[in-house]
């Protein structure tokens, strides 16, 4: 005991209680730390005589502190010493710094955070910033990466399954367009996908978006009406109603170019991954996978999902804009048909009730028309 | 602390107060073996946690969990439990939760991996996804009772009081009866057997619990569980009837072309708003009924539990008050976007703890330790992450 540091020479004495680990009886005790030696002494109390035990400091485990709770020291023989004297235990902790496990030392830091309101609110701010960053940048980037890495075989299967599901009333029926008109549109589609490129099995499905009800009484049936949408593998569906709405084929090619943008940027699949990522985030915030809290968080998650979908729309519009500027030097036809779709939407809104159905959500692909038209106009202006 | 107010207990409880004196055993007994009137000491439980303190702990936990992408979750869970255990006192001594977060993390990762694969399979529907999702779902259902048993074992082994560990002696067989057979019977009988299932599950939990070497016994009667179930059912039916009256009246007013209702559209909108309010009111009544069941069962179990023949718990809190606390907590949590969660947890725990007394005819010093086993954390991880209600 001839250490020169001073700290190791000083003696720490703490009063507390002692449990021998064999019975539930608490006994008043005194803990002394001198150098690397810990001594626990209890005095005789009428039931049993006094005891004394010595341990090297390195073998004593000091439980991480909790606000308002007694500090606990545990010894290898399952005995324990408890005390309210936090300052003394902290002095012992400082002395044992080198031999304590890293996690215990870090939990000491956590206690510092918890101890002050200022730091707590800083943690709250940090948390908010992190969540925002994760939602705005991290998750979309991860989802894009994961979508790009997904083999195209998976995409083709997804397309087939979805088309099987949709290709019947009340969703879709066979197209009523003439064979010649269909061939004309297919030629236009070849032109678009030839321009868009990418190793996708592109195909255009022309379908009736308001098929006759087959009489199975689909109350509140969901019909697509004038619509076009793309599936991840390259399948694009366009309804007769949309074709009828168009005044020229340029408008329709603009729509098809927009859908090809969804395919080449893998928006459909990225959406699935983003939904999974939001589930993970919800789990972390609420602390479990399937509690009431998780369900309460479903609404904000759905809103965020819509946000991602709008970002995808903007990107697809940019693809369509590039196509139209290259072919026709204007985005006017796409803007026209968007406006007409919007007018039709105004009437259709009341009847088509939005439900949480996955497929129906997938089809909600035309939000914020005024902004989209504005954006397309700006694209044209920038190209001049 | 002698307690003369023993007579305030329900009468049926007084009847079995006597056997307490006879079953006292153990070499270190301080009492003469067959004393006619043992001194009964009542130790009220105390909860000293505060909302402000726990709020800070909770915020820091949440922030660290998010920043570490969930890896801190086990530490957060352990710390939260430690806070609540550490602030729960009986006779001047508190409880301690001693689970190892690293063991929990391992369990969390396994459960999360299976859940992730299942979610991926049902969302992306890759080749053969039906098999993957099906196998995971079936094995979860098949393993459910076993997971509950593992979870109870882990929970007991991780709880310390006065330097002694709790222990859970339940075996898989009992778990498959209480959580497998009983739950299936409850479903098949369209909930007629549900109170029986509650009874079986509580009995399994209590009868297999031990503090040190002292085993717990369950004196609950199955009839009381049916009374709880019927009370809740009656409440839901009553709420349904009360709430149905304005709905029917509203429809009657709406369909009869009233000359003084200015516009039909306004009337329709008003009716829709009314229906939404009534729907919410019914949901509240329904959730109140479940909260009541939870609270009343907890009270019943606490009033039917003995430990080692020398200690008994007594609950004096009101299940209706507890149900109200649960409902109002939920409302406040929604309004504050979850920020009131710590306050709500402290409020509920305080109300429960301050309504529990520990009655002892021997000193609480005289319990002896049992061997301590290392329990696997997988079951605990599953019940925590998948929110399986163990009924505490």
XYZ file of C-alpha atoms in Angstrom:
776
model
C 0.000 0.000 0.000
C 2.601 2.503 -0.957
C 0.733 4.041 -3.943
C 1.761 7.622 -4.620
C -1.377 8.796 -6.394
C -3.171 9.947 -3.264
C -6.560 8.753 -4.503
C -5.702 5.141 -3.796
C -4.498 6.020 -0.323
C -7.700 7.697 0.763
C -10.355 5.530 2.355
C -14.029 5.576 1.389
C -16.525 4.583 4.047
C -20.238 4.013 3.313
C -23.100 3.080 5.607
C -25.821 0.854 4.194
C -27.543 -2.483 4.454
C -26.350 -5.949 3.678
C -28.072 -9.101 2.448
C -26.259 -12.412 2.711
C -28.083 -13.915 -0.297
C -29.209 -16.914 1.763
C -32.021 -15.294 3.716
C -34.209 -12.248 3.211
C -32.913 -10.552 6.363
C -31.437 -7.081 5.995
C -28.602 -6.046 8.262
C -27.001 -2.703 8.857
C -23.525 -2.729 7.369
C -20.512 -0.576 6.684
C -18.510 -0.805 3.481
C -14.911 0.362 3.428
C -12.732 0.757 0.370
C -9.057 1.092 0.992
C -6.726 0.824 -1.959
C -7.973 -2.109 -4.026
C -9.576 -3.789 -1.059
C -13.298 -3.731 -0.256
C -14.430 -4.692 3.240
C -18.045 -5.270 4.290
C -18.723 -5.406 8.008
C -21.950 -6.145 9.837
C -22.270 -5.958 13.564
C -24.015 -8.437 15.841
C -27.764 -7.699 16.009
C -29.181 -10.202 18.448
C -30.132 -12.790 15.824
C -26.662 -13.505 14.548
C -23.137 -12.324 15.187
C -21.144 -9.795 13.238
C -19.509 -10.676 9.936
C -16.693 -9.327 7.854
C -15.891 -10.079 4.223
C -13.054 -8.787 2.045
C -12.986 -8.578 -1.743
C -10.629 -7.127 -4.318
C -12.343 -4.089 -5.889
C -12.106 -5.630 -9.361
C -14.409 -8.484 -8.353
C -17.156 -6.248 -6.982
C -19.885 -5.414 -9.465
C -21.395 -1.954 -9.092
C -24.873 -1.751 -10.620
C -25.460 1.192 -12.969
C -27.290 4.014 -11.189
C -31.020 4.664 -11.526
C -32.613 7.976 -10.555
C -34.017 7.835 -7.037
C -33.041 4.211 -6.410
C -30.499 2.948 -3.868
C -27.100 2.016 -5.251
C -26.294 -1.689 -5.201
C -22.932 -3.438 -4.987
C -22.860 -7.177 -5.642
C -20.192 -9.590 -4.520
C -19.172 -12.911 -6.104
C -20.809 -14.986 -3.332
C -24.253 -13.458 -4.143
C -24.185 -11.166 -1.145
C -25.043 -7.521 -1.696
C -24.652 -4.114 -0.159
C -27.194 -1.323 -0.714
C -26.835 2.327 0.149
C -28.407 5.711 -0.497
C -25.002 7.394 -0.422
C -24.645 7.951 -4.166
C -21.657 10.311 -3.840
C -19.571 7.682 -2.058
C -20.421 5.011 -4.625
C -19.443 7.402 -7.392
C -16.088 7.901 -5.716
C -15.637 4.122 -5.682
C -16.698 3.943 -9.329
C -14.053 6.487 -10.264
C -11.460 4.408 -8.506
C -12.595 1.187 -10.228
C -12.843 2.875 -13.620
C -10.330 0.688 -15.350
C -11.798 -2.649 -14.291
C -15.489 -1.915 -14.854
C -17.267 -3.263 -17.944
C -17.745 -0.743 -20.730
C -21.548 -1.055 -20.733
C -21.705 -0.095 -17.036
C -19.584 2.972 -17.654
C -21.798 3.948 -20.589
C -24.923 3.573 -18.466
C -23.251 5.978 -16.060
C -23.253 8.431 -18.970
C -26.917 7.676 -19.638
C -27.639 8.677 -16.030
C -25.924 12.012 -16.656
C -28.315 12.561 -19.575
C -31.325 11.640 -17.480
C -30.190 13.852 -14.633
C -30.725 17.171 -16.373
C -33.783 18.596 -18.091
C -31.588 20.501 -20.530
C -29.831 17.382 -21.733
C -33.149 15.542 -21.831
C -34.617 18.100 -24.194
C -31.411 18.041 -26.211
C -31.956 14.285 -26.534
C -35.532 14.951 -27.617
C -34.269 17.407 -30.256
C -31.625 14.989 -31.431
C -34.240 12.284 -31.675
C -36.509 14.513 -33.739
C -33.660 15.467 -36.065
C -32.649 11.848 -36.449
C -36.185 10.674 -37.207
C -36.621 13.475 -39.739
C -33.284 12.679 -41.395
C -34.081 9.003 -41.490
C -37.500 9.585 -43.037
C -36.393 12.277 -45.477
C -33.096 10.810 -46.675
C -32.070 7.558 -45.030
C -35.109 5.416 -45.679
C -35.655 6.450 -49.332
C -31.960 5.817 -50.062
C -32.030 2.398 -48.395
C -35.298 1.517 -50.147
C -33.867 2.590 -53.519
C -30.799 0.459 -52.946
C -32.853 -2.537 -51.889
C -35.222 -2.089 -54.841
C -32.320 -1.870 -57.287
C -30.821 -5.034 -55.796
C -34.035 -7.057 -56.040
C -33.784 -9.608 -58.890
C -36.146 -8.966 -61.802
C -37.619 -12.473 -61.413
C -39.295 -11.256 -58.210
C -40.685 -8.259 -60.093
C -42.146 -10.425 -62.834
C -43.850 -12.661 -60.267
C -45.242 -9.612 -58.500
C -46.661 -8.282 -61.788
C -48.290 -11.600 -62.661
C -49.910 -12.000 -59.232
C -51.220 -8.435 -59.215
C -52.620 -8.635 -62.746
C -54.339 -11.939 -61.869
C -55.943 -10.198 -58.926
C -57.038 -7.075 -60.800
C -58.081 -8.609 -64.092
C -61.714 -9.120 -63.174
C -64.692 -6.977 -62.213
C -65.119 -4.686 -60.393
C -61.545 -3.623 -61.165
C -60.877 -4.377 -64.836
C -62.550 -5.969 -67.861
C -61.422 -6.657 -71.433
C -60.883 -3.549 -73.531
C -63.659 -2.449 -75.877
C -61.298 -0.598 -78.216
C -61.001 -1.747 -81.819
C -58.075 -4.023 -82.718
C -56.600 -1.307 -84.954
C -56.716 1.290 -82.179
C -55.143 -1.174 -79.764
C -52.320 -1.928 -82.212
C -51.755 1.810 -82.646
C -51.406 2.306 -78.884
C -49.120 -0.720 -78.576
C -46.836 0.844 -81.230
C -46.773 4.057 -79.240
C -45.896 2.114 -76.095
C -42.964 0.401 -77.905
C -41.703 3.863 -78.806
C -41.871 5.011 -75.164
C -40.209 1.951 -73.626
C -37.576 1.921 -76.355
C -36.732 5.408 -75.166
C -36.971 4.502 -71.451
C -34.743 1.417 -71.707
C -33.813 -0.944 -68.885
C -34.017 -4.730 -68.633
C -37.737 -4.975 -67.880
C -40.372 -7.165 -69.494
C -42.485 -4.231 -70.647
C -46.039 -4.843 -71.765
C -49.056 -2.609 -72.131
C -52.405 -3.980 -71.007
C -55.417 -2.127 -72.363
C -58.428 -2.740 -70.179
C -61.941 -1.516 -69.490
C -61.795 0.455 -66.236
C -65.558 0.360 -65.631
C -66.564 -3.193 -66.447
C -70.196 -4.279 -66.169
C -70.951 -5.610 -62.733
C -71.173 -9.369 -63.011
C -74.064 -9.358 -60.571
C -72.304 -10.494 -57.413
C -73.478 -7.311 -55.743
C -70.194 -5.526 -55.039
C -71.606 -2.831 -52.760
C -69.427 0.253 -52.971
C -67.472 -1.499 -55.718
C -64.174 0.055 -56.604
C -63.865 0.868 -60.276
C -60.754 2.418 -61.774
C -62.360 4.663 -64.370
C -59.891 6.740 -66.352
C -56.548 5.590 -65.027
C -53.125 4.262 -65.865
C -50.645 2.596 -63.576
C -47.380 0.708 -63.721
C -46.371 -2.464 -61.886
C -42.744 -2.961 -60.787
C -41.845 -5.529 -63.482
C -42.747 -3.306 -66.441
C -46.454 -4.040 -66.851
C -48.416 -0.867 -67.606
C -52.200 -0.878 -67.455
C -54.215 1.830 -69.247
C -58.002 1.977 -69.248
C -60.333 2.624 -72.157
C -61.755 5.526 -70.182
C -58.383 7.262 -70.169
C -57.958 6.646 -73.894
C -61.376 8.181 -74.473
C -60.455 11.195 -72.348
C -57.420 11.991 -74.516
C -57.717 14.405 -77.466
C -54.469 13.223 -79.069
C -52.095 10.270 -78.833
C -49.351 12.611 -77.640
C -51.245 12.958 -74.393
C -51.412 9.184 -73.993
C -47.713 8.751 -74.803
C -46.995 11.344 -72.117
C -48.948 9.251 -69.619
C -47.140 6.083 -70.716
C -43.768 7.835 -70.367
C -44.783 8.845 -66.850
C -45.576 5.213 -66.041
C -42.279 4.048 -67.558
C -40.585 6.446 -65.118
C -42.187 4.533 -62.240
C -40.789 1.306 -63.690
C -37.225 2.462 -64.319
C -36.992 4.112 -60.900
C -38.507 1.024 -59.264
C -40.997 3.098 -57.318
C -43.394 0.239 -56.640
C -40.820 -1.929 -54.924
C -39.173 0.981 -53.137
C -42.609 1.732 -51.706
C -42.800 -1.773 -50.218
C -39.356 -1.389 -48.647
C -40.228 2.053 -47.352
C -43.307 0.616 -45.677
C -41.126 -2.031 -44.013
C -38.669 0.630 -42.909
C -41.477 2.688 -41.383
C -42.595 -0.432 -39.512
C -39.097 -0.759 -38.098
C -39.077 2.891 -37.065
C -42.500 2.545 -35.422
C -41.224 -0.494 -33.552
C -38.283 1.430 -32.213
C -40.392 4.409 -31.153
C -43.264 2.489 -29.553
C -41.060 -0.340 -28.310
C -42.888 -3.347 -29.715
C -44.257 -4.856 -32.875
C -47.984 -5.269 -32.402
C -49.286 -3.173 -29.517
C -51.956 -0.496 -29.476
C -49.192 2.072 -29.801
C -48.101 0.502 -33.070
C -51.625 0.751 -34.401
C -51.884 4.353 -33.249
C -48.716 5.077 -35.214
C -50.219 3.502 -38.355
C -51.940 6.744 -39.391
C -48.771 8.893 -39.439
C -47.001 6.019 -41.181
C -49.682 6.009 -43.866
C -49.296 9.770 -44.294
C -45.537 9.392 -44.691
C -46.202 6.680 -47.240
C -48.335 9.136 -49.221
C -45.447 11.587 -49.020
C -43.097 9.057 -50.564
C -45.687 8.349 -53.242
C -45.902 12.055 -54.116
C -42.106 12.259 -54.381
C -42.241 9.290 -56.749
C -44.919 11.061 -58.843
C -42.715 14.100 -59.221
C -39.823 11.941 -60.355
C -41.989 10.082 -62.872
C -43.304 13.428 -64.154
C -39.725 14.513 -64.732
C -39.132 11.383 -66.814
C -42.307 12.043 -68.801
C -41.318 15.696 -69.207
C -37.921 14.716 -70.585
C -39.580 12.327 -73.041
C -42.065 14.919 -74.267
C -39.500 17.683 -74.578
C -37.291 15.392 -76.623
C -40.096 14.218 -78.934
C -42.416 17.234 -79.136
C -40.499 20.118 -77.484
C -43.449 20.713 -75.142
C -45.095 19.151 -72.080
C -48.449 20.686 -73.006
C -50.253 17.429 -73.969
C -49.484 15.808 -70.602
C -50.605 18.951 -68.773
C -53.856 18.941 -70.719
C -54.751 15.377 -69.914
C -53.791 15.892 -66.271
C -56.206 18.806 -66.076
C -58.953 16.754 -67.673
C -58.301 13.883 -65.293
C -58.551 16.320 -62.404
C -61.925 17.606 -63.572
C -63.198 14.079 -63.805
C -61.731 13.401 -60.404
C -63.836 16.122 -58.886
C -66.908 14.085 -59.712
C -65.415 10.680 -58.949
C -64.138 11.659 -55.519
C -67.339 11.155 -53.640
C -68.108 7.689 -54.952
C -64.659 6.089 -54.730
C -64.116 5.747 -51.011
C -60.506 5.247 -50.018
C -60.012 2.086 -48.058
C -56.823 0.676 -46.619
C -56.672 -2.077 -49.229
C -53.132 -2.542 -50.482
C -54.083 -2.780 -54.128
C -56.321 0.257 -54.003
C -53.551 2.287 -52.322
C -51.218 1.177 -55.087
C -53.603 2.728 -57.568
C -53.852 6.135 -55.892
C -51.230 7.566 -58.171
C -52.426 11.084 -59.066
C -52.193 13.583 -56.191
C -51.733 17.354 -56.316
C -52.604 18.000 -59.972
C -52.167 21.780 -59.915
C -48.607 21.444 -58.643
C -47.825 18.760 -61.175
C -49.012 20.908 -64.051
C -46.987 23.809 -62.694
C -43.923 21.581 -62.424
C -44.300 20.324 -66.009
C -44.643 23.903 -67.239
C -41.459 24.831 -65.377
C -39.654 21.890 -67.000
C -40.638 23.206 -70.431
C -39.558 26.730 -69.543
C -36.182 25.471 -68.320
C -35.623 23.594 -71.583
C -36.098 26.747 -73.692
C -46.992 -2.723 12.660
C -49.941 -4.758 13.946
C -53.019 -4.330 11.842
C -56.390 -4.631 13.511
C -58.299 -3.833 10.324
C -58.204 -7.406 9.095
C -61.985 -7.500 9.159
C -62.210 -5.085 6.246
C -61.416 -7.971 3.948
C -64.171 -9.728 2.019
C -65.831 -12.302 4.278
C -64.869 -15.295 2.161
C -61.244 -14.367 2.640
C -61.505 -14.430 6.400
C -62.420 -18.085 6.335
C -59.048 -19.102 5.003
C -57.102 -16.812 7.267
C -56.812 -19.631 9.775
C -54.728 -22.163 7.798
C -52.000 -19.566 7.638
C -51.088 -20.241 11.212
C -50.780 -23.963 10.696
C -48.677 -24.174 7.588
C -45.824 -22.052 8.837
C -42.677 -24.095 8.560
C -38.948 -23.751 8.285
C -36.176 -24.171 10.801
C -35.675 -20.476 11.278
C -39.188 -19.744 12.444
C -39.317 -17.152 15.143
C -42.884 -17.896 16.133
C -44.097 -20.588 18.470
C -45.581 -23.244 16.218
C -49.243 -23.209 17.166
C -49.998 -19.806 18.498
C -53.725 -19.202 18.704
C -53.803 -15.627 17.424
C -50.762 -14.790 15.381
C -49.789 -11.154 15.079
C -50.611 -10.084 11.568
C -48.469 -7.281 10.271
C -49.633 -5.337 7.249
C -46.946 -3.811 5.074
C -48.382 -1.382 2.542
C -46.618 -1.359 -0.799
C -45.218 1.985 -1.800
C -44.300 3.399 -5.171
C -41.858 6.304 -5.149
C -41.349 6.864 -8.859
C -42.257 10.300 -10.200
C -43.489 11.329 -13.621
C -40.785 13.983 -14.127
C -37.952 11.624 -13.290
C -39.340 8.806 -15.421
C -40.073 11.198 -18.286
C -36.374 11.998 -18.563
C -35.406 8.342 -18.357
C -37.994 7.499 -21.004
C -36.962 10.267 -23.396
C -33.297 9.319 -23.155
C -34.230 5.654 -23.667
C -36.300 6.467 -26.737
C -33.668 8.759 -28.228
C -30.917 6.187 -27.755
C -33.122 3.417 -29.189
C -33.786 5.466 -32.299
C -30.223 6.630 -32.804
C -28.945 3.042 -32.482
C -31.684 1.786 -34.851
C -33.228 -0.314 -32.103
C -30.102 -1.975 -30.745
C -30.516 -0.084 -27.461
C -34.090 -1.379 -27.016
C -33.122 -4.191 -24.574
C -31.193 -1.730 -22.415
C -34.135 0.653 -22.556
C -36.513 -2.115 -21.520
C -34.305 -3.252 -18.662
C -33.798 0.289 -17.441
C -37.513 1.033 -17.514
C -38.280 -2.136 -15.557
C -35.449 -1.375 -13.146
C -36.912 2.041 -12.516
C -40.354 0.659 -11.701
C -39.032 -2.266 -9.657
C -36.528 -0.077 -7.828
C -39.236 2.359 -6.790
C -41.566 -0.360 -5.480
C -41.121 -0.851 -1.759
C -42.334 -3.286 0.876
C -41.275 -2.820 4.482
C -38.395 -0.520 3.573
C -36.900 -2.768 0.885
C -37.318 -2.403 -2.847
C -37.392 -4.818 -5.763
C -34.751 -5.214 -8.433
C -34.931 -6.325 -12.045
C -31.688 -8.069 -12.914
C -32.148 -9.203 -16.539
C -29.061 -9.076 -18.703
C -29.735 -6.763 -21.687
C -27.281 -8.682 -23.888
C -29.277 -11.896 -23.397
C -32.459 -9.976 -24.215
C -30.856 -8.485 -27.319
C -30.095 -11.957 -28.634
C -33.740 -12.943 -28.138
C -34.979 -9.695 -29.703
C -32.854 -10.259 -32.802
C -34.158 -13.804 -33.273
C -37.805 -12.762 -32.878
C -37.319 -9.679 -35.078
C -35.647 -11.799 -37.792
C -38.619 -14.172 -37.941
C -41.076 -11.296 -37.907
C -39.120 -9.544 -40.666
C -39.043 -12.623 -42.897
C -42.773 -13.130 -42.300
C -43.589 -9.508 -43.180
C -41.350 -9.625 -46.242
C -42.957 -12.876 -47.387
C -46.506 -11.550 -47.078
C -45.587 -8.209 -48.691
C -43.366 -9.152 -51.598
C -44.806 -12.626 -52.181
C -41.660 -14.158 -53.641
C -41.591 -17.725 -54.938
C -42.841 -20.076 -52.216
C -43.771 -17.277 -49.809
C -46.878 -19.170 -48.659
C -44.647 -21.885 -47.227
C -42.297 -19.498 -45.457
C -45.103 -17.426 -43.947
C -47.153 -20.535 -43.138
C -44.331 -22.316 -41.335
C -43.514 -19.221 -39.276
C -47.165 -18.656 -38.354
C -47.808 -22.309 -37.457
C -44.656 -22.652 -35.374
C -45.510 -19.446 -33.531
C -48.956 -20.772 -32.635
C -47.496 -24.153 -31.671
C -44.732 -22.615 -29.565
C -46.879 -19.917 -27.961
C -47.480 -21.699 -24.602
C -43.839 -22.702 -24.412
C -42.773 -19.098 -25.050
C -45.099 -17.922 -22.279
C -43.548 -20.441 -19.894
C -40.011 -19.389 -20.823
C -41.011 -15.771 -20.389
C -42.460 -16.368 -16.914
C -39.330 -18.264 -15.911
C -37.114 -15.468 -17.142
C -39.203 -12.794 -15.468
C -39.147 -14.590 -12.110
C -35.426 -15.369 -12.259
C -34.768 -11.699 -13.071
C -36.691 -10.367 -10.064
C -34.852 -9.876 -6.795
C -36.138 -8.662 -3.431
C -34.119 -8.530 -0.214
C -31.263 -10.292 -1.946
C -33.383 -13.329 -2.871
C -34.561 -14.297 -6.335
C -38.040 -15.230 -7.396
C -38.377 -18.447 -9.320
C -40.953 -19.976 -11.618
C -41.339 -23.760 -11.425
C -43.908 -24.126 -14.240
C -43.387 -26.864 -16.802
C -44.290 -26.971 -20.496
C -47.146 -29.442 -19.879
C -48.957 -27.009 -17.602
C -48.362 -24.167 -20.042
C -49.904 -26.155 -22.908
C -52.997 -26.793 -20.776
C -53.349 -23.223 -19.491
C -52.373 -21.353 -22.664
C -53.060 -23.959 -25.368
C -56.083 -26.061 -24.431
C -57.782 -23.305 -22.439
C -57.436 -20.693 -25.198
C -58.659 -23.113 -27.858
C -61.605 -24.037 -25.632
C -62.396 -20.336 -25.142
C -62.493 -19.807 -28.909
C -64.495 -22.951 -29.677
C -67.073 -22.227 -26.978
C -67.387 -18.656 -28.323
C -65.938 -17.182 -25.119
C -68.101 -19.230 -22.715
C -64.902 -20.865 -21.473
C -62.938 -17.608 -21.480
C -63.155 -17.009 -17.697
C -62.126 -20.621 -17.203
C -59.062 -19.910 -19.375
C -58.253 -16.844 -17.238
C -58.576 -18.993 -14.133
C -56.291 -21.694 -15.535
C -53.694 -19.119 -16.590
C -53.623 -17.226 -13.287
C -53.467 -20.474 -11.362
C -50.572 -21.643 -13.522
C -48.771 -18.357 -12.933
C -49.285 -18.192 -9.168
C -49.006 -21.866 -8.195
C -45.630 -22.150 -9.898
C -44.186 -18.954 -8.526
C -41.747 -18.996 -5.646
C -39.812 -16.452 -3.632
C -36.604 -18.110 -2.577
C -37.747 -21.497 -1.318
C -41.243 -20.356 -0.422
C -43.838 -21.536 -2.933
C -46.920 -19.497 -3.704
C -50.413 -20.965 -3.544
C -53.505 -19.814 -5.374
C -56.825 -19.864 -3.534
C -58.863 -18.207 -6.282
C -62.279 -19.581 -7.129
C -63.330 -20.071 -10.742
C -66.763 -18.574 -10.008
C -65.195 -15.188 -9.319
C -63.658 -15.161 -12.784
C -67.113 -15.766 -14.272
C -68.505 -12.909 -12.184
C -65.812 -10.607 -13.620
C -66.564 -11.750 -17.163
C -70.327 -11.333 -16.735
C -69.932 -7.898 -15.168
C -67.891 -6.735 -18.152
C -70.326 -8.323 -20.602
C -73.250 -6.689 -18.848
C -71.526 -3.351 -19.037
C -70.913 -3.656 -22.788
C -74.503 -4.729 -23.423
C -75.802 -1.897 -21.254
C -73.640 0.628 -23.084
C -74.856 -0.793 -26.394
C -78.492 -0.322 -25.400
C -77.970 3.177 -24.015
C -76.078 4.224 -27.131
C -78.535 2.579 -29.519
C -81.429 4.792 -28.362
C -80.108 8.056 -29.896
C -79.112 6.203 -33.070
C -82.620 4.855 -33.610
C -84.184 8.198 -32.746
C -81.824 9.919 -35.141
C -82.706 7.598 -38.000
C -86.401 8.014 -37.296
C -86.058 11.815 -37.438
C -83.990 11.631 -40.596
C -86.313 9.376 -42.556
C -89.507 11.223 -41.649
C -89.399 14.340 -43.847
C -89.460 16.910 -41.132
C -90.712 20.271 -42.368
C -88.716 22.220 -39.798
C -85.347 20.634 -40.602
C -84.072 23.295 -42.958
C -81.808 21.339 -45.242
C -81.641 17.595 -45.674
C -77.896 17.700 -46.264
C -77.202 19.428 -42.967
C -79.353 16.867 -41.211
C -77.448 14.056 -42.899
C -74.056 15.486 -41.922
C -75.246 15.974 -38.369
C -76.401 12.375 -38.246
C -73.021 11.182 -39.548
C -71.187 13.214 -36.895
C -73.554 11.834 -34.269
C -72.893 8.276 -35.391
C -69.134 8.895 -35.250
C -69.444 10.198 -31.678
C -71.599 7.259 -30.652
C -69.168 4.850 -32.285
C -66.322 6.374 -30.282
C -68.418 6.186 -27.126
C -69.078 2.513 -27.731
C -65.381 1.873 -28.367
C -64.631 3.623 -25.077
C -67.174 1.466 -23.244
C -65.719 -1.653 -24.838
C -62.165 -0.772 -23.870
C -63.383 0.234 -20.397
C -64.820 -3.280 -20.051
C -61.478 -4.863 -20.952
C -59.643 -2.550 -18.594
C -62.098 -3.556 -15.890
C -61.430 -7.242 -16.567
C -57.709 -6.633 -16.343
C -57.961 -4.697 -13.093
C -60.524 -6.966 -11.460
C -58.503 -10.072 -12.354
C -55.378 -8.508 -10.913
C -57.235 -7.689 -7.717
C -58.724 -11.166 -7.503
C -55.333 -12.798 -8.022
C -53.677 -10.604 -5.408
C -56.448 -11.405 -2.942
C -56.045 -15.129 -3.588
C -52.294 -15.486 -3.362
C -50.320 -16.819 -0.423
C -46.617 -17.222 -0.142
C -45.024 -19.975 1.915
C -48.051 -20.076 4.196
C -46.922 -16.944 6.039
C -47.495 -14.073 3.679
C -50.548 -13.011 1.800
C -51.222 -10.125 -0.531
C -54.313 -7.976 -0.275
C -55.534 -5.564 -2.902
C -57.804 -2.666 -2.005
C -57.717 -0.708 -5.254
C -60.912 -0.428 -7.253
C -60.971 -2.131 -10.661
C -63.366 0.542 -11.925
C -60.973 3.291 -10.892
C -58.206 1.360 -12.631
C -60.326 1.058 -15.781
C -60.966 4.800 -15.671
C -57.239 5.460 -15.251
C -56.524 3.219 -18.246
C -59.081 4.973 -20.433
C -58.149 8.517 -19.429
C -54.450 7.648 -19.785
C -55.069 6.537 -23.352
C -56.944 9.760 -24.117
C -54.177 11.938 -22.671
C -51.522 9.944 -24.529
C -53.311 10.489 -27.825
C -53.764 14.220 -27.153
C -50.080 14.701 -26.232
C -48.886 12.567 -29.170
C -47.467 9.995 -26.761
C -45.412 12.437 -24.679
C -47.591 11.736 -21.625
C -46.759 8.012 -21.751
C -44.336 8.179 -18.777
C -46.832 10.157 -16.718
C -49.550 7.631 -17.563
C -47.357 4.664 -16.594
C -46.369 6.240 -13.268
C -49.972 7.203 -12.518
C -51.282 3.681 -13.095
C -48.473 1.962 -11.205
C -48.813 4.319 -8.250
C -52.540 3.723 -7.992
C -52.100 -0.061 -8.088
C -49.163 -0.204 -5.686
C -50.758 2.056 -3.120
C -53.729 -0.299 -3.095
C -51.718 -3.398 -2.247
C -50.748 -4.608 1.201
C -48.563 -7.491 2.179
C -49.939 -9.295 5.238
C -47.503 -11.416 7.168
C -47.713 -13.525 10.302
C -43.963 -13.934 10.373
C -41.130 -11.534 9.838
C -40.299 -10.832 6.212
C -36.697 -11.564 7.211
C -37.201 -15.296 7.359
C -37.301 -16.369 3.724
C -34.519 -18.625 2.517
C -32.779 -18.703 -0.853
C -33.226 -21.356 -3.497
C -30.784 -22.282 -6.247
C -30.703 -19.654 -8.969
C -30.964 -20.814 -12.549
C -29.946 -18.998 -15.671
C -33.069 -18.632 -17.773
C -33.133 -18.185 -21.527
C -34.381 -14.778 -22.662
C -36.024 -15.907 -25.926
C -39.504 -16.278 -24.454
C -39.227 -12.907 -22.777
C -38.164 -11.286 -26.042
C -41.111 -12.843 -27.843
C -43.709 -11.792 -25.282
C -42.259 -8.282 -25.079
C -41.907 -7.639 -28.802
C -45.120 -9.344 -29.845
C -47.003 -7.821 -26.923
C -48.314 -11.085 -25.514
C -50.279 -10.089 -22.426
C -49.212 -12.073 -19.414
C -51.720 -10.245 -17.285
C -49.652 -8.165 -14.914
